[in-house]
PDB file of C-alpha atoms in Angstrom:
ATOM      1  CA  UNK A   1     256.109  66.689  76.748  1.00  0.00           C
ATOM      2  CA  UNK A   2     253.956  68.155  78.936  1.00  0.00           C
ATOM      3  CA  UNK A   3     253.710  67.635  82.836  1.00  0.00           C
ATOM      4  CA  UNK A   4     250.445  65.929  82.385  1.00  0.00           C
ATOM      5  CA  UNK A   5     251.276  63.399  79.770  1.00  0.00           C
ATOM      6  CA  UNK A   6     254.164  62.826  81.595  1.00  0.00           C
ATOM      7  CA  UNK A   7     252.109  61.603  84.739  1.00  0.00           C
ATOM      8  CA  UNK A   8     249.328  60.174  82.633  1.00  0.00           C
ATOM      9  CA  UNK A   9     252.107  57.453  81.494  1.00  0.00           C
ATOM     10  CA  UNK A  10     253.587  56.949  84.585  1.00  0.00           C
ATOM     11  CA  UNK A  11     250.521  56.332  85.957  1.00  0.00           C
ATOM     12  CA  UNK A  12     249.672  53.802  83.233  1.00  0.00           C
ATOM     13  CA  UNK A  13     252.969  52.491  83.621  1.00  0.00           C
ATOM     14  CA  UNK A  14     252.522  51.319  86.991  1.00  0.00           C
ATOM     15  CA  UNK A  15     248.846  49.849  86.577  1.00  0.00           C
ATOM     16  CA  UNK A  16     250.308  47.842  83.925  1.00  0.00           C
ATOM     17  CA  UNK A  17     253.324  46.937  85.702  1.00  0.00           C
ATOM     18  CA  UNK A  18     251.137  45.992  88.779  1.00  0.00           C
ATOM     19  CA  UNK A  19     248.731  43.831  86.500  1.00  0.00           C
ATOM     20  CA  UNK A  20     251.560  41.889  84.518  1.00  0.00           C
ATOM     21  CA  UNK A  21     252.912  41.083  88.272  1.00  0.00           C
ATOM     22  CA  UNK A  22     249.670  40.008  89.605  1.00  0.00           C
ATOM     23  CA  UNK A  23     249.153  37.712  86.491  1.00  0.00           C
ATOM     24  CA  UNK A  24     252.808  36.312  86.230  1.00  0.00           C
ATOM     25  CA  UNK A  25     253.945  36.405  90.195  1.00  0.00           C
ATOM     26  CA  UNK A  26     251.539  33.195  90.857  1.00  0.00           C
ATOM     27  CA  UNK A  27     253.199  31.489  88.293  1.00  0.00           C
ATOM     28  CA  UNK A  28     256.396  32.310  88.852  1.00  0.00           C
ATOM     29  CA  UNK A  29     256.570  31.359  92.525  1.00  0.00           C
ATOM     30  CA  UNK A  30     254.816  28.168  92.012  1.00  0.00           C
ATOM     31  CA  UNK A  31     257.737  27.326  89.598  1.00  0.00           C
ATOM     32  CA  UNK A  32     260.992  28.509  92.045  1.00  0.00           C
ATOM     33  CA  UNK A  33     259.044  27.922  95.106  1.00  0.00           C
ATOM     34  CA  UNK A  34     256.922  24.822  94.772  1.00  0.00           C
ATOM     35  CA  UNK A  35     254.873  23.736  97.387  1.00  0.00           C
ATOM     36  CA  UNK A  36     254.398  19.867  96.142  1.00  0.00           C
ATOM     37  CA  UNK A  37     257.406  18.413  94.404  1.00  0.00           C
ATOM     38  CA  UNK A  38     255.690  15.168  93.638  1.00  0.00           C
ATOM     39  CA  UNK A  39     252.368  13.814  93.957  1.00  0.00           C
ATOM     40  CA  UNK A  40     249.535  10.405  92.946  1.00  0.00           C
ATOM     41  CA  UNK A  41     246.589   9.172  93.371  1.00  0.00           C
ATOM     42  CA  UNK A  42     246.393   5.909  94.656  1.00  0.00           C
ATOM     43  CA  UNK A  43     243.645   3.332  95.856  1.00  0.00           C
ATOM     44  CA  UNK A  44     240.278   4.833  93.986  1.00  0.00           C
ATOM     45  CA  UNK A  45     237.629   2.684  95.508  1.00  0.00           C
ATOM     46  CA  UNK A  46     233.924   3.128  95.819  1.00  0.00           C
ATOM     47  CA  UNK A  47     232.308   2.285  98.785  1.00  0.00           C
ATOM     48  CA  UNK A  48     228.981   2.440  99.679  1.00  0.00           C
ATOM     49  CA  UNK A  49     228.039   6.239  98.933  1.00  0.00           C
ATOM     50  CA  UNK A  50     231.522   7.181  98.607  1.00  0.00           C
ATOM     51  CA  UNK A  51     234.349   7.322  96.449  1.00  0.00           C
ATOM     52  CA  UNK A  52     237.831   6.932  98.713  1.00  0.00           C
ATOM     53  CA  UNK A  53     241.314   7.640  97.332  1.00  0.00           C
ATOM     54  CA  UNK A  54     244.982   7.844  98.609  1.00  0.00           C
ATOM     55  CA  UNK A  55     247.050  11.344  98.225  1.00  0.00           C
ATOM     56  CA  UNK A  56     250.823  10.709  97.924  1.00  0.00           C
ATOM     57  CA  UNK A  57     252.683  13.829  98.076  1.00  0.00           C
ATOM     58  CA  UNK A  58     255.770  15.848  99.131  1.00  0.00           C
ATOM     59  CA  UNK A  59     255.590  19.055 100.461  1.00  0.00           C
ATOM     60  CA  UNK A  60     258.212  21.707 100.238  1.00  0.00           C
ATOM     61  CA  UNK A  61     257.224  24.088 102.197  1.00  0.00           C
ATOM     62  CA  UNK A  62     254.966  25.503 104.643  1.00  0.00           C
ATOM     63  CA  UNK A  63     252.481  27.959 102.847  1.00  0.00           C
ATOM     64  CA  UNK A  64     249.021  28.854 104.434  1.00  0.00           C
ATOM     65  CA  UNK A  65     246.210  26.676 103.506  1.00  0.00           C
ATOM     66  CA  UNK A  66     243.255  27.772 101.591  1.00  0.00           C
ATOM     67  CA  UNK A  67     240.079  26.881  99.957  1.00  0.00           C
ATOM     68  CA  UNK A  68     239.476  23.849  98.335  1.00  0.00           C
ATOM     69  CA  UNK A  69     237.471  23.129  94.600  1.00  0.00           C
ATOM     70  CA  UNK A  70     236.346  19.640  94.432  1.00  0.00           C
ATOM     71  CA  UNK A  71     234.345  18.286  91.733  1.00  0.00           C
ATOM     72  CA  UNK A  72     232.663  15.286  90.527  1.00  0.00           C
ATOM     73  CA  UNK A  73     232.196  14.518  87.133  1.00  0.00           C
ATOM     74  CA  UNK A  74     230.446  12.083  85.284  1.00  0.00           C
ATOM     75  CA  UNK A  75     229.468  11.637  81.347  1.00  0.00           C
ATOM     76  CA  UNK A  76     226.712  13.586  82.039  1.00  0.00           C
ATOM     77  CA  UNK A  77     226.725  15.372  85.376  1.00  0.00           C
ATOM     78  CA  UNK A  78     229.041  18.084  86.961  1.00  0.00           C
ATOM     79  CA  UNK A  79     228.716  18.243  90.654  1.00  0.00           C
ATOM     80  CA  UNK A  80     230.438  20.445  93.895  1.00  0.00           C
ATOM     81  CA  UNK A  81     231.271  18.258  96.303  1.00  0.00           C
ATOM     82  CA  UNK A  82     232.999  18.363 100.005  1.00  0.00           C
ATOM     83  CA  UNK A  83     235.963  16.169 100.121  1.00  0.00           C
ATOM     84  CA  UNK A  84     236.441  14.272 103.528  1.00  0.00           C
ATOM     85  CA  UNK A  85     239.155  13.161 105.696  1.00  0.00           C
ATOM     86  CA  UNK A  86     239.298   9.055 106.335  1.00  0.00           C
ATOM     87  CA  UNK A  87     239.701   8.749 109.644  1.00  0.00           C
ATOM     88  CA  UNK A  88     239.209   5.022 109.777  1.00  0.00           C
ATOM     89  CA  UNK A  89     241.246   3.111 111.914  1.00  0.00           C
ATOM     90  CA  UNK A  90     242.776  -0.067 111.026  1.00  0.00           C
ATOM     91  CA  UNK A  91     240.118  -2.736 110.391  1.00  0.00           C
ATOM     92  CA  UNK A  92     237.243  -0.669 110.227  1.00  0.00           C
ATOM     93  CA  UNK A  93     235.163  -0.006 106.967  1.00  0.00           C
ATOM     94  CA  UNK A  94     236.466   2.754 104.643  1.00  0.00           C
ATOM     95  CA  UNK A  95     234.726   5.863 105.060  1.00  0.00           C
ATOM     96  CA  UNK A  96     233.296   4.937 108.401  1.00  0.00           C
ATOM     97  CA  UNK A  97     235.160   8.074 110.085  1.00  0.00           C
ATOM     98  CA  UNK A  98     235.428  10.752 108.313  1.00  0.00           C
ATOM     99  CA  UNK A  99     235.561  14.796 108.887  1.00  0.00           C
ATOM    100  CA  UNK A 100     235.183  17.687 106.693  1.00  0.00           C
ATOM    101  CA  UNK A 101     238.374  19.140 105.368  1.00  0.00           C
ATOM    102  CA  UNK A 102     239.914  21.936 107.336  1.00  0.00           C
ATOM    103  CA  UNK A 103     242.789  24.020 107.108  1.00  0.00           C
ATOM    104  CA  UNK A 104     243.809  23.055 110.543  1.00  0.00           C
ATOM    105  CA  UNK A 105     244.295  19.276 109.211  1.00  0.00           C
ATOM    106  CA  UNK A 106     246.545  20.425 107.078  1.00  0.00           C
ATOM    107  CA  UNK A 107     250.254  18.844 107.382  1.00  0.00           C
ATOM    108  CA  UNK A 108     253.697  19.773 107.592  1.00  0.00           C
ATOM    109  CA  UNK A 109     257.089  19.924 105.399  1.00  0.00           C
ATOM    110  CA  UNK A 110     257.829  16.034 104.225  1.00  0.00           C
ATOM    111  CA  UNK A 111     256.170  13.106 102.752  1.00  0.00           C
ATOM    112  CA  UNK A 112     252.539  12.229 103.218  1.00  0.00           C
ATOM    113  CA  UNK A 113     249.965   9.758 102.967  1.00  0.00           C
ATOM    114  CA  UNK A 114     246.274  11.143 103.267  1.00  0.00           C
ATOM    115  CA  UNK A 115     243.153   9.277 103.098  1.00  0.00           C
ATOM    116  CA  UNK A 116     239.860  11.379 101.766  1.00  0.00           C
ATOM    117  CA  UNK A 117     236.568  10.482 100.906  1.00  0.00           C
ATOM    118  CA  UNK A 118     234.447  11.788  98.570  1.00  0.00           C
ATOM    119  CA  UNK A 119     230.399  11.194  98.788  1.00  0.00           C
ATOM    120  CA  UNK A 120     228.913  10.438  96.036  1.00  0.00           C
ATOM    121  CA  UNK A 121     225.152  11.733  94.893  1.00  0.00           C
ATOM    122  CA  UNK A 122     222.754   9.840  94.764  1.00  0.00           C
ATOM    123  CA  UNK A 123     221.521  10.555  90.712  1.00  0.00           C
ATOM    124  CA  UNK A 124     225.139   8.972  89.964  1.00  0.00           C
ATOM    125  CA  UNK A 125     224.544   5.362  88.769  1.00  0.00           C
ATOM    126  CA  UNK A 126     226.789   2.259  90.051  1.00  0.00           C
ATOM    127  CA  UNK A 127     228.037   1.751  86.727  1.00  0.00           C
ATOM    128  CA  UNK A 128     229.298   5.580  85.897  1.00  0.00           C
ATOM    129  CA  UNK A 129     232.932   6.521  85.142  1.00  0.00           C
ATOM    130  CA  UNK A 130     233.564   8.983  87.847  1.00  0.00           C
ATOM    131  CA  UNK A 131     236.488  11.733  87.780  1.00  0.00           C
ATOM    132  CA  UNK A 132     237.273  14.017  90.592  1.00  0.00           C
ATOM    133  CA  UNK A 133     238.924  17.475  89.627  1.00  0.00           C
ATOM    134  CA  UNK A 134     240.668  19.037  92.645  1.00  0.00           C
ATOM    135  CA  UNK A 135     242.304  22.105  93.001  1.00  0.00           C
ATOM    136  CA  UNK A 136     243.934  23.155  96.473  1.00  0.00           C
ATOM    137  CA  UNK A 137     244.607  26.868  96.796  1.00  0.00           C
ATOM    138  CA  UNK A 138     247.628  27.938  98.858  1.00  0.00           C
ATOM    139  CA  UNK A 139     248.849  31.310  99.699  1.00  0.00           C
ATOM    140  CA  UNK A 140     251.412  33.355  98.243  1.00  0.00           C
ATOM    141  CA  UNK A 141     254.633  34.415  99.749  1.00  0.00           C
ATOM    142  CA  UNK A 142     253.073  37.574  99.917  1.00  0.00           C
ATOM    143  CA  UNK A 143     249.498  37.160 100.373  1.00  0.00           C
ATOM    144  CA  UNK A 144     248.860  39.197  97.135  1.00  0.00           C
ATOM    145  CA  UNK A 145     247.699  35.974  95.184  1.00  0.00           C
ATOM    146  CA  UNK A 146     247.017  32.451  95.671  1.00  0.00           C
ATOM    147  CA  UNK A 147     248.811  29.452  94.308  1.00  0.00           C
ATOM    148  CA  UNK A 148     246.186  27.037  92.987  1.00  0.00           C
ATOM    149  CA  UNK A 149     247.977  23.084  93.256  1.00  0.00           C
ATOM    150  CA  UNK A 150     246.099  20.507  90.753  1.00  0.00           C
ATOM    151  CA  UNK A 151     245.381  17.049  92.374  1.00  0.00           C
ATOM    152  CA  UNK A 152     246.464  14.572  89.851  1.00  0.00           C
ATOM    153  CA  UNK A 153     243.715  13.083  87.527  1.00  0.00           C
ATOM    154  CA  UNK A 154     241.361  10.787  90.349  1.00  0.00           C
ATOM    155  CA  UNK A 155     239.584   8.086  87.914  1.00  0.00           C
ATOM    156  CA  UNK A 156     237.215   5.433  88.847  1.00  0.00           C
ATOM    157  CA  UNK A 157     235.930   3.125  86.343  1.00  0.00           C
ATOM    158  CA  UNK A 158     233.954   0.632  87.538  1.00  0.00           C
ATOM    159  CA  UNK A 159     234.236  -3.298  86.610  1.00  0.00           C
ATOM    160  CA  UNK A 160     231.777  -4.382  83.934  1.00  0.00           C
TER     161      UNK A 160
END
């Protein structure tokens, strides 16, 4: 073989190699080095202009916070949305307090409880089926790729 064929693969070789890590790394990370062991949704109210739910997790590990993707679905409607933190006391209204999501709320290694509210728009009737898809995005170990966590399914169904 000649000395340019011989580069030409090598070459191609490592692009490849590079891409099949890129692809695969996420994945395999997420699975020996989750960063939620367990999570659920819990207490999917509406109220007022706002859908409110409880996220029950565990986290595993510290990993740098990144984006969010929240949306709101209906049987008809696909919308981007900004989820909320509920910073309600104790005995005030749900959603009365409540602040944009930020990295720097994010929490630490253990078990959590976090309140977030989600408004809703106004072209989305009282009687809809609403579903929230929500994706956090974490960063890898090293910051080549991002590990995108799945919210569990958030469902409200509202009483006929």
């Amino acid at each position: 073989m000649s000395r340019t064929i011989r580069t030409f693969w090598t070459i191609y070789g490592l692009v490849a190699l590079g891409f099949i890590v890129l692809v695969v790394g996420p994945r395999v990370e997420g699975f020996v080095r989750p960063i939620r062991s367990t999570q659920s949704i819990e207490d999917v109210v509406r109220v007022g202009a706002f859908l409110r739910f409880d996220w029950v997790s565990e986290k595993m590990r510290m990993a740098p916070g990144g984006p969010l993707d929240v949306a709101l679905v209906t049987a008809s409607d696909r919308f981007e949305v900004t989820l909320y933190n509920d910073t309600s006391l104790p005995g005030e209204p749900r959603c009365s307090r409540i602040l944009p999501w930020a990295r720097s709320m994010t929490v630490g290694v253990g078990p959590h409880r976090q309140s977030y509210c989600v408004e809703i728009p106004r072209t989305v009737m009282v009687s809809d089926r609403i579903e929230l898809v929500v994706v956090a995005h974490y960063g890898g170990l090293l910051g080549l790729w991002d590990l995108p966590v799945a919210f569990p399914a958030i469902v409200f169904t509202p009483l006929q």
